[in-house]
XYZ file of C-alpha atoms in Angstrom:
305
model
C 0.000 0.000 0.000
C 1.161 3.528 -0.776
C 1.328 6.028 2.067
C -0.983 8.647 0.571
C -0.740 10.661 3.771
C 2.699 11.851 2.655
C 1.372 13.390 -0.573
C 1.820 16.923 0.752
C 5.580 16.231 0.954
C 5.929 14.795 -2.549
C 8.349 16.739 -4.797
C 7.138 18.713 -7.783
C 7.353 16.928 -11.118
C 8.913 20.041 -12.651
C 11.796 20.001 -10.142
C 12.443 16.333 -10.849
C 12.496 17.132 -14.565
C 15.180 19.769 -13.984
C 17.237 17.290 -11.984
C 16.930 14.655 -14.722
C 17.958 17.238 -17.342
C 21.069 18.095 -15.287
C 21.975 14.409 -15.116
C 21.730 14.191 -18.900
C 22.787 16.689 -21.555
C 22.230 19.906 -19.627
C 25.464 21.420 -18.298
C 23.912 24.220 -16.249
C 20.664 25.199 -14.568
C 20.111 27.610 -17.459
C 20.305 24.786 -20.022
C 18.043 22.579 -17.918
C 15.539 25.448 -17.589
C 15.596 26.032 -21.355
C 14.910 22.336 -21.981
C 11.746 22.603 -19.868
C 10.841 26.073 -21.209
C 11.280 27.697 -17.790
C 12.828 30.971 -16.689
C 16.167 30.345 -14.964
C 15.202 32.090 -11.667
C 12.122 29.875 -11.415
C 14.215 26.793 -12.136
C 16.769 27.701 -9.466
C 13.992 28.292 -6.943
C 12.366 24.974 -7.814
C 15.629 23.081 -7.289
C 16.289 24.818 -3.970
C 12.810 23.836 -2.813
C 13.459 20.236 -3.882
C 16.665 20.106 -1.835
C 14.817 21.564 1.145
C 11.885 19.148 0.884
C 14.039 16.045 0.400
C 16.650 17.196 2.923
C 19.347 15.845 0.607
C 22.215 17.836 -1.001
C 21.490 17.584 -4.718
C 23.699 20.231 -6.337
C 27.290 21.333 -6.048
C 27.681 24.970 -7.075
C 31.002 26.561 -8.032
C 32.264 29.446 -10.215
C 32.609 26.880 -13.024
C 28.904 25.996 -12.894
C 26.517 23.559 -11.254
C 26.827 19.794 -11.106
C 24.950 17.022 -9.348
C 26.228 15.482 -6.154
C 26.412 11.706 -5.822
C 23.117 11.903 -3.932
C 21.698 14.142 -6.635
C 22.501 11.592 -9.338
C 20.735 8.872 -7.374
C 17.652 11.070 -6.898
C 17.726 11.972 -10.630
C 17.712 8.274 -11.558
C 14.729 7.616 -9.297
C 13.064 10.813 -10.525
C 13.325 9.684 -14.156
C 11.200 6.649 -13.260
C 8.593 8.919 -11.666
C 8.472 11.020 -14.851
C 8.146 7.901 -17.029
C 5.266 6.701 -14.845
C 3.563 10.062 -15.195
C 4.017 9.920 -18.985
C 2.149 6.596 -18.993
C -0.617 8.099 -16.842
C -0.851 11.168 -19.090
C -0.892 9.084 -22.283
C -3.635 6.863 -20.877
C -5.759 9.841 -19.858
C -5.352 11.416 -23.298
C -6.248 8.130 -24.969
C -9.455 7.998 -22.938
C -10.271 11.599 -23.884
C -9.604 10.957 -27.557
C -11.670 7.764 -27.564
C -14.575 9.573 -25.947
C -14.304 12.342 -28.513
C -14.235 9.911 -31.436
C -10.713 10.972 -32.407
C -8.077 8.610 -33.815
C -4.497 9.795 -33.330
C -2.249 8.632 -36.161
C 1.508 9.101 -36.381
C 2.848 8.527 -39.891
C 6.269 8.520 -41.499
C 6.938 11.274 -44.028
C 6.372 9.366 -47.277
C 3.191 7.717 -46.022
C 1.846 11.018 -44.691
C 2.622 12.953 -47.863
C 1.609 10.509 -50.561
C -0.791 7.899 -49.151
C -2.709 9.463 -46.282
C -4.427 12.302 -48.213
C -6.390 9.762 -50.264
C -7.083 7.509 -47.271
C -8.285 10.434 -45.154
C -10.614 11.715 -47.880
C -12.264 8.346 -48.494
C -12.373 7.407 -44.801
C -14.015 10.668 -43.754
C -16.599 10.255 -46.481
C -17.501 6.834 -45.048
C -17.174 7.824 -41.351
C -17.873 11.559 -40.995
C -18.192 11.381 -37.176
C -14.663 10.056 -36.653
C -11.901 12.655 -36.599
C -8.316 11.783 -37.546
C -5.417 13.608 -35.920
C -2.269 13.148 -38.022
C 1.305 13.869 -36.943
C 4.316 13.413 -39.236
C 7.600 11.918 -37.976
C 10.290 9.576 -39.233
C 9.680 5.855 -38.752
C 11.821 5.545 -35.612
C 9.885 8.328 -33.889
C 6.561 6.813 -34.979
C 7.539 3.504 -33.366
C 8.556 5.328 -30.185
C 5.198 7.121 -30.043
C 3.322 3.855 -30.469
C 5.340 2.289 -27.653
C 4.650 5.262 -25.384
C 0.977 5.075 -26.418
C 0.798 8.717 -27.462
C -0.933 7.674 -30.683
C -3.481 4.992 -31.582
C -1.885 3.855 -34.831
C 1.556 4.243 -36.383
C 2.304 4.063 -40.107
C 5.897 3.234 -41.034
C 8.152 2.406 -43.981
C 10.715 0.414 -41.989
C 12.016 -2.848 -43.448
C 12.435 -4.420 -40.009
C 9.398 -4.496 -37.746
C 9.520 -4.127 -33.951
C 8.701 -7.486 -32.381
C 6.890 -5.928 -29.433
C 4.206 -4.307 -31.633
C 1.363 -5.641 -33.742
C 1.775 -4.943 -37.456
C -0.242 -5.230 -40.647
C 0.584 -4.394 -44.269
C -1.278 -1.301 -45.510
C 0.689 -0.495 -48.658
C 3.570 -1.364 -50.971
C 6.293 0.869 -52.275
C 9.578 0.891 -54.186
C 12.623 3.088 -53.781
C 14.292 4.588 -56.829
C 17.653 6.183 -57.537
C 17.012 9.539 -59.190
C 19.349 12.186 -60.582
C 19.319 15.297 -62.738
C 19.044 14.609 -66.454
C 22.484 16.166 -67.028
C 24.178 14.339 -64.172
C 27.662 13.579 -65.537
C 27.810 9.985 -64.314
C 24.416 8.773 -65.531
C 24.307 5.073 -66.435
C 22.894 3.553 -69.587
C 22.811 -0.007 -68.218
C 21.461 -1.326 -64.899
C 23.886 -0.719 -62.044
C 24.666 -3.599 -59.695
C 24.601 -3.469 -55.917
C 28.412 -3.544 -55.759
C 28.685 -0.684 -58.268
C 26.048 1.307 -56.417
C 28.041 1.169 -53.177
C 30.747 3.204 -54.958
C 28.312 5.988 -55.897
C 27.859 8.827 -53.365
C 24.114 9.069 -52.697
C 21.810 11.631 -51.133
C 19.776 9.837 -48.476
C 17.291 10.429 -45.689
C 18.446 10.639 -42.086
C 19.086 7.580 -39.920
C 15.765 6.616 -38.314
C 13.708 7.054 -41.471
C 12.207 4.021 -43.203
C 13.661 5.114 -46.546
C 17.183 5.169 -45.106
C 16.705 1.770 -43.488
C 15.525 0.303 -46.793
C 18.533 1.477 -48.841
C 20.917 0.439 -46.042
C 19.365 -3.039 -46.034
C 19.532 -3.290 -49.838
C 23.270 -2.509 -50.005
C 24.702 -3.797 -46.722
C 25.783 -7.149 -48.170
C 27.620 -5.388 -51.032
C 29.473 -2.953 -48.776
C 26.939 -0.377 -47.616
C 25.761 3.049 -48.713
C 28.267 5.754 -49.592
C 26.613 8.897 -48.252
C 26.965 12.176 -50.157
C 24.506 13.955 -47.874
C 21.704 13.352 -45.365
C 18.408 15.240 -45.475
C 15.438 15.293 -43.129
C 12.778 15.746 -45.823
C 11.853 14.353 -49.230
C 11.632 17.847 -50.732
C 15.188 18.716 -49.734
C 16.458 15.487 -51.308
C 14.617 16.136 -54.572
C 15.916 19.693 -54.820
C 19.503 18.651 -54.114
C 19.327 15.872 -56.718
C 17.840 18.235 -59.310
C 20.839 20.563 -58.932
C 23.187 17.678 -59.841
C 24.707 17.392 -56.357
C 24.385 13.590 -56.452
C 21.705 10.955 -57.093
C 18.979 10.720 -54.437
C 17.260 7.670 -52.961
C 13.516 8.201 -52.570
C 10.164 6.490 -52.846
C 8.758 6.382 -56.361
C 5.677 8.029 -54.845
C 7.752 11.097 -54.016
C 9.416 11.202 -57.442
C 6.475 10.867 -59.837
C 6.012 14.585 -60.483
C 9.750 15.154 -60.963
C 9.944 12.301 -63.466
C 6.942 13.636 -65.398
C 8.412 17.149 -65.530
C 11.861 15.907 -66.490
C 13.526 17.499 -63.479
C 14.852 14.090 -62.482
C 15.403 10.796 -64.276
C 15.526 7.286 -62.783
C 18.801 5.394 -62.795
C 18.358 1.739 -63.804
C 19.362 -0.821 -61.177
C 20.146 -4.505 -61.569
C 18.058 -7.340 -60.171
C 20.435 -7.794 -57.226
C 19.347 -4.400 -55.814
C 16.039 -5.034 -54.037
C 14.381 -1.670 -53.444
C 10.826 -2.909 -52.843
C 9.247 -2.607 -49.409
C 5.968 -2.973 -47.588
C 4.340 -0.179 -45.598
C 2.917 -1.199 -42.238
C 0.500 -0.031 -39.606
C 1.755 -0.753 -36.085
C -0.006 -0.574 -32.720
C 0.633 -1.542 -29.103
C -0.078 -5.141 -28.104
C -1.136 -4.251 -24.585
C -3.638 -1.627 -25.693
C -7.034 -2.442 -27.096
C -7.689 -0.603 -30.342
C -10.474 1.944 -30.300
C -13.344 1.328 -32.737
C -12.194 4.311 -34.818
C -8.612 3.049 -35.080
C -9.826 -0.398 -36.081
C -12.095 1.070 -38.767
C -9.250 3.159 -40.181
C -6.916 0.148 -40.262
C -9.538 -1.979 -42.025
C -10.131 0.848 -44.498
C -6.430 0.979 -45.450
C -6.086 -2.806 -45.683
C -9.195 -3.060 -47.876
C -7.705 -0.507 -50.295
C -4.938 -3.020 -51.130
C -7.403 -5.615 -52.416
């Protein structure tokens, strides 16, 4: 049993957050305050109050800055678990609110959000006008993290490898292409093999995106990707490729308009370069899907048939 009578002496969550920030990347109270969007005087006051309430020396202050004591690091480690527990509570409460409001929270990777979801949302809303869809756009790694933390009902990813702790279902199919400017000086007239492609500097998405994972998986056995540049968006990749910086690796969905307009041309690849992939919906195993989320998933799966 918890001693609820001591609640009045419990530390503030905000103060624990500052302490956790100082145990991580923050090198000063000012940096910790900025991470939590607090004014530094308020942060300093909050930490002083925490030391007073816990009756434990948490900080060591010197002209060089502020660092945690040994006791402070122990309290920060315990405090991080309190914050994680609160995140679970907060996510659960928001899920209840969203379910009651008939809202489905979807987190989708960039390519899926840009090129597949507009059609799905239009047709789904026509069939289910009382169900609202809230869509956030992240890379695949962040989508998976949000599903695990239960801050969304459904995740849509492009990743080749699927997390074993989540449920998954195919909702689409896609193919990556190597695209370059029509005047790119090293354009090929015959299909390029996987080994040859590893010698070509390529413009790629950032690590954590499904597109990057797919090209890494396709070339790892031949020696891996030679990176000419990393970009956090499909648009930036297309623009860089069109200016002849280097060929770009992108979904054919993202390249259709550029191919039609002649801004980019596809480079032929040999059969040993497998650039096909499946797009998946993922959701938490320990969380029952809301009726709205289940309807949306069925809608996307049915569109494949």
